[in-house]
Amino acid sequence: MRGYLDTPSMGLPDQATVDAMSEALGDWAAGRAHYAVWDRSMESCRTLFARLLDVQPSDVGLLPSVVPAVSAAATTIARGTGTVVAHRLEYRSLLLPVLAQVEENRIRWVDGPYVADTFAGAIDEATDGVLVSAVSSHDGGRPSLARLGALCRDADARLVVDATQAVGLVV
């Protein structure tokens, strides 16, 4: 059995992803690629992920890596004065871009199982943002993103989801 321990940075793709990427790169290398095809794939992914979060597709951003995506979200969150809810054992790739822009005293840390209930008690009208991973590496928890999305809408807070570790996962 093979092991792979570098999941916080990349994770391993499933075979369908490898096949799709290989085909896309082959088409690109042979001059057969059409950006419109890639754009349709991106929009399909945006729609599927929006459904998972119970939000509009226009609320889902597509960026090449989690760090610039979180940095962009953190810029908006940093403009506020409220709290940012995050699990104490959260991925550093999700936390560090926020901590670089938001004072530590605005972070409302939660502890416990990586489920929506753990985050729910910390979300209120003073919350500017909630940081969550679709799948946690420390306990495999998969919080209900739809529930967290609803809680954030009710609190007028931004929900920042790192789906990196969920690639290839059936949700």
Tab-separated table of C-alpha atoms in Angstrom:
chain	number	residue	atom	x	y	z
A	1	MET	CA	0.000	0.000	0.000
A	2	ARG	CA	1.301	3.452	-0.935
A	3	GLY	CA	1.096	6.363	1.453
A	4	TYR	CA	0.892	10.059	0.693
A	5	LEU	CA	1.366	12.628	3.437
A	6	ASP	CA	1.546	15.924	1.531
A	7	THR	CA	-2.191	16.543	1.361
A	8	PRO	CA	-2.138	20.019	3.004
A	9	SER	CA	-0.429	21.406	-0.092
A	10	MET	CA	-1.933	19.511	-3.010
A	11	GLY	CA	-3.738	16.264	-2.315
A	12	LEU	CA	-3.923	13.509	-4.900
A	13	PRO	CA	-6.362	13.704	-7.796
A	14	ASP	CA	-8.708	10.854	-8.582
A	15	GLN	CA	-8.286	8.963	-11.875
A	16	ALA	CA	-11.128	10.833	-13.604
A	17	THR	CA	-9.351	14.117	-12.855
A	18	VAL	CA	-6.028	12.772	-14.140
A	19	ASP	CA	-7.722	11.568	-17.341
A	20	ALA	CA	-9.521	14.883	-17.910
A	21	MET	CA	-6.361	16.904	-17.287
A	22	SER	CA	-4.303	14.642	-19.555
A	23	GLU	CA	-6.847	15.026	-22.337
A	24	ALA	CA	-6.987	18.814	-21.895
A	25	LEU	CA	-3.189	19.113	-21.903
A	26	GLY	CA	-2.933	16.828	-24.941
A	27	ASP	CA	-5.442	18.975	-26.816
A	28	TRP	CA	-3.601	22.128	-25.776
A	29	ALA	CA	-0.210	20.737	-26.861
A	30	ALA	CA	-1.662	19.668	-30.223
A	31	GLY	CA	-3.342	23.023	-30.850
A	32	ARG	CA	-6.857	21.543	-30.520
A	33	ALA	CA	-7.778	23.275	-27.251
A	34	HIS	CA	-10.648	25.729	-27.144
A	35	TYR	CA	-10.990	27.995	-24.148
A	36	ALA	CA	-14.793	27.876	-24.490
A	37	VAL	CA	-14.704	24.170	-23.587
A	38	TRP	CA	-12.650	24.897	-20.471
A	39	ASP	CA	-14.973	27.776	-19.607
A	40	ARG	CA	-18.010	25.470	-19.783
A	41	SER	CA	-16.253	23.021	-17.459
A	42	MET	CA	-15.456	25.793	-14.994
A	43	GLU	CA	-19.039	27.035	-15.019
A	44	SER	CA	-20.293	23.490	-14.475
A	45	CYS	CA	-17.991	23.163	-11.453
A	46	ARG	CA	-19.124	26.551	-10.134
A	47	THR	CA	-22.779	25.486	-10.418
A	48	LEU	CA	-22.213	22.129	-8.730
A	49	PHE	CA	-20.255	23.680	-5.865
A	50	ALA	CA	-22.887	26.409	-5.444
A	51	ARG	CA	-25.519	23.697	-5.115
A	52	LEU	CA	-23.416	22.043	-2.413
A	53	LEU	CA	-23.323	25.343	-0.480
A	54	ASP	CA	-26.925	26.291	-1.304
A	55	VAL	CA	-25.792	29.602	-2.820
A	56	GLN	CA	-25.992	31.213	-6.235
A	57	PRO	CA	-23.243	30.240	-8.731
A	58	SER	CA	-22.251	33.913	-8.912
A	59	ASP	CA	-21.272	33.655	-5.222
A	60	VAL	CA	-18.588	31.033	-6.015
A	61	GLY	CA	-15.171	32.242	-7.134
A	62	LEU	CA	-12.783	30.142	-9.230
A	63	LEU	CA	-9.079	30.686	-8.646
A	64	PRO	CA	-6.020	28.518	-9.324
A	65	SER	CA	-5.076	27.983	-5.669
A	66	VAL	CA	-6.624	28.343	-2.248
A	67	VAL	CA	-4.130	30.952	-1.024
A	68	PRO	CA	-4.951	33.753	-3.525
A	69	ALA	CA	-8.639	32.939	-3.182
A	70	VAL	CA	-8.528	33.200	0.598
A	71	SER	CA	-6.372	36.330	0.371
A	72	ALA	CA	-9.016	37.986	-1.810
A	73	ALA	CA	-11.767	37.021	0.627
A	74	ALA	CA	-9.639	38.136	3.588
A	75	THR	CA	-9.237	41.586	2.043
A	76	THR	CA	-13.001	42.022	2.116
A	77	ILE	CA	-13.381	40.514	5.586
A	78	ALA	CA	-10.570	42.729	6.946
A	79	ARG	CA	-12.599	45.825	6.063
A	80	GLY	CA	-15.123	44.852	8.715
A	81	THR	CA	-14.834	45.203	12.457
A	82	GLY	CA	-16.495	41.953	13.534
A	83	THR	CA	-15.197	38.517	14.288
A	84	VAL	CA	-13.911	35.758	12.058
A	85	VAL	CA	-14.819	32.222	13.138
A	86	ALA	CA	-12.193	29.524	12.590
A	87	HIS	CA	-11.408	26.094	13.984
A	88	ARG	CA	-8.235	26.019	16.040
A	89	LEU	CA	-6.953	23.025	13.998
A	90	GLU	CA	-7.750	24.588	10.629
A	91	TYR	CA	-5.417	24.235	7.637
A	92	ARG	CA	-2.726	26.886	7.687
A	93	SER	CA	-3.299	27.593	3.984
A	94	LEU	CA	-6.776	28.799	4.971
A	95	LEU	CA	-5.751	30.620	8.160
A	96	LEU	CA	-2.524	32.392	7.242
A	97	PRO	CA	-3.893	34.665	4.477
A	98	VAL	CA	-6.609	35.801	6.893
A	99	LEU	CA	-4.282	36.220	9.879
A	100	ALA	CA	-2.047	38.399	7.680
A	101	GLN	CA	-4.913	40.886	7.251
A	102	VAL	CA	-7.161	40.468	10.300
A	103	GLU	CA	-6.000	41.168	13.846
A	104	GLU	CA	-5.807	38.062	16.042
A	105	ASN	CA	-8.215	39.610	18.565
A	106	ARG	CA	-10.951	39.426	15.897
A	107	ILE	CA	-10.576	35.647	15.495
A	108	ARG	CA	-13.172	33.615	17.381
A	109	TRP	CA	-11.574	30.185	17.727
A	110	VAL	CA	-13.708	27.062	17.997
A	111	ASP	CA	-12.607	23.652	19.232
A	112	GLY	CA	-14.140	20.214	19.047
A	113	PRO	CA	-15.363	17.934	16.275
A	114	TYR	CA	-15.201	19.382	12.780
A	115	VAL	CA	-18.971	19.627	12.268
A	116	ALA	CA	-21.389	22.494	11.641
A	117	ASP	CA	-22.572	22.496	15.284
A	118	THR	CA	-19.047	23.335	16.455
A	119	PHE	CA	-19.044	26.453	14.271
A	120	ALA	CA	-22.729	27.345	14.721
A	121	GLY	CA	-22.450	28.471	18.329
A	122	ALA	CA	-19.805	31.036	17.401
A	123	ILE	CA	-21.678	32.638	14.492
A	124	ASP	CA	-23.722	35.696	15.385
A	125	GLU	CA	-24.582	39.191	14.139
A	126	ALA	CA	-21.021	40.345	14.951
A	127	THR	CA	-19.474	37.741	12.615
A	128	ASP	CA	-17.818	39.058	9.444
A	129	GLY	CA	-16.557	35.707	8.179
A	130	VAL	CA	-16.377	31.976	8.783
A	131	LEU	CA	-13.411	29.903	7.598
A	132	VAL	CA	-14.059	26.223	6.994
A	133	SER	CA	-12.677	23.330	4.985
A	134	ALA	CA	-15.055	21.049	3.126
A	135	VAL	CA	-13.112	18.132	4.647
A	136	SER	CA	-10.817	18.364	7.659
A	137	SER	CA	-7.552	16.483	7.812
A	138	HIS	CA	-7.367	16.338	11.582
A	139	ASP	CA	-10.510	14.259	12.061
A	140	GLY	CA	-12.053	13.740	8.602
A	141	GLY	CA	-15.003	15.923	9.567
A	142	ARG	CA	-17.292	17.182	6.828
A	143	PRO	CA	-19.426	20.010	8.192
A	144	SER	CA	-22.737	20.709	6.520
A	145	LEU	CA	-21.795	23.513	4.149
A	146	ALA	CA	-25.455	24.200	3.387
A	147	ARG	CA	-26.152	24.722	7.092
A	148	LEU	CA	-23.110	26.944	7.534
A	149	GLY	CA	-24.127	28.892	4.433
A	150	ALA	CA	-27.584	29.491	5.903
A	151	LEU	CA	-26.107	30.585	9.246
A	152	CYS	CA	-23.771	32.983	7.466
A	153	ARG	CA	-26.600	34.428	5.370
A	154	ASP	CA	-28.632	34.991	8.544
A	155	ALA	CA	-25.653	36.746	10.167
A	156	ASP	CA	-24.722	38.638	6.969
A	157	ALA	CA	-21.286	37.017	7.178
A	158	ARG	CA	-19.027	35.637	4.463
A	159	LEU	CA	-18.412	31.908	4.313
A	160	VAL	CA	-14.936	31.006	3.032
A	161	VAL	CA	-14.679	27.323	2.099
A	162	ASP	CA	-11.433	25.542	1.261
A	163	ALA	CA	-12.469	22.594	-0.913
A	164	THR	CA	-8.898	21.505	-1.692
A	165	GLN	CA	-9.111	18.296	0.316
A	166	ALA	CA	-12.552	17.463	-1.078
A	167	VAL	CA	-11.297	17.018	-4.656
A	168	GLY	CA	-12.305	13.557	-5.818
A	169	LEU	CA	-14.704	13.137	-2.925
A	170	VAL	CA	-18.325	12.260	-3.598
A	171	VAL	CA	-20.418	14.760	-1.656
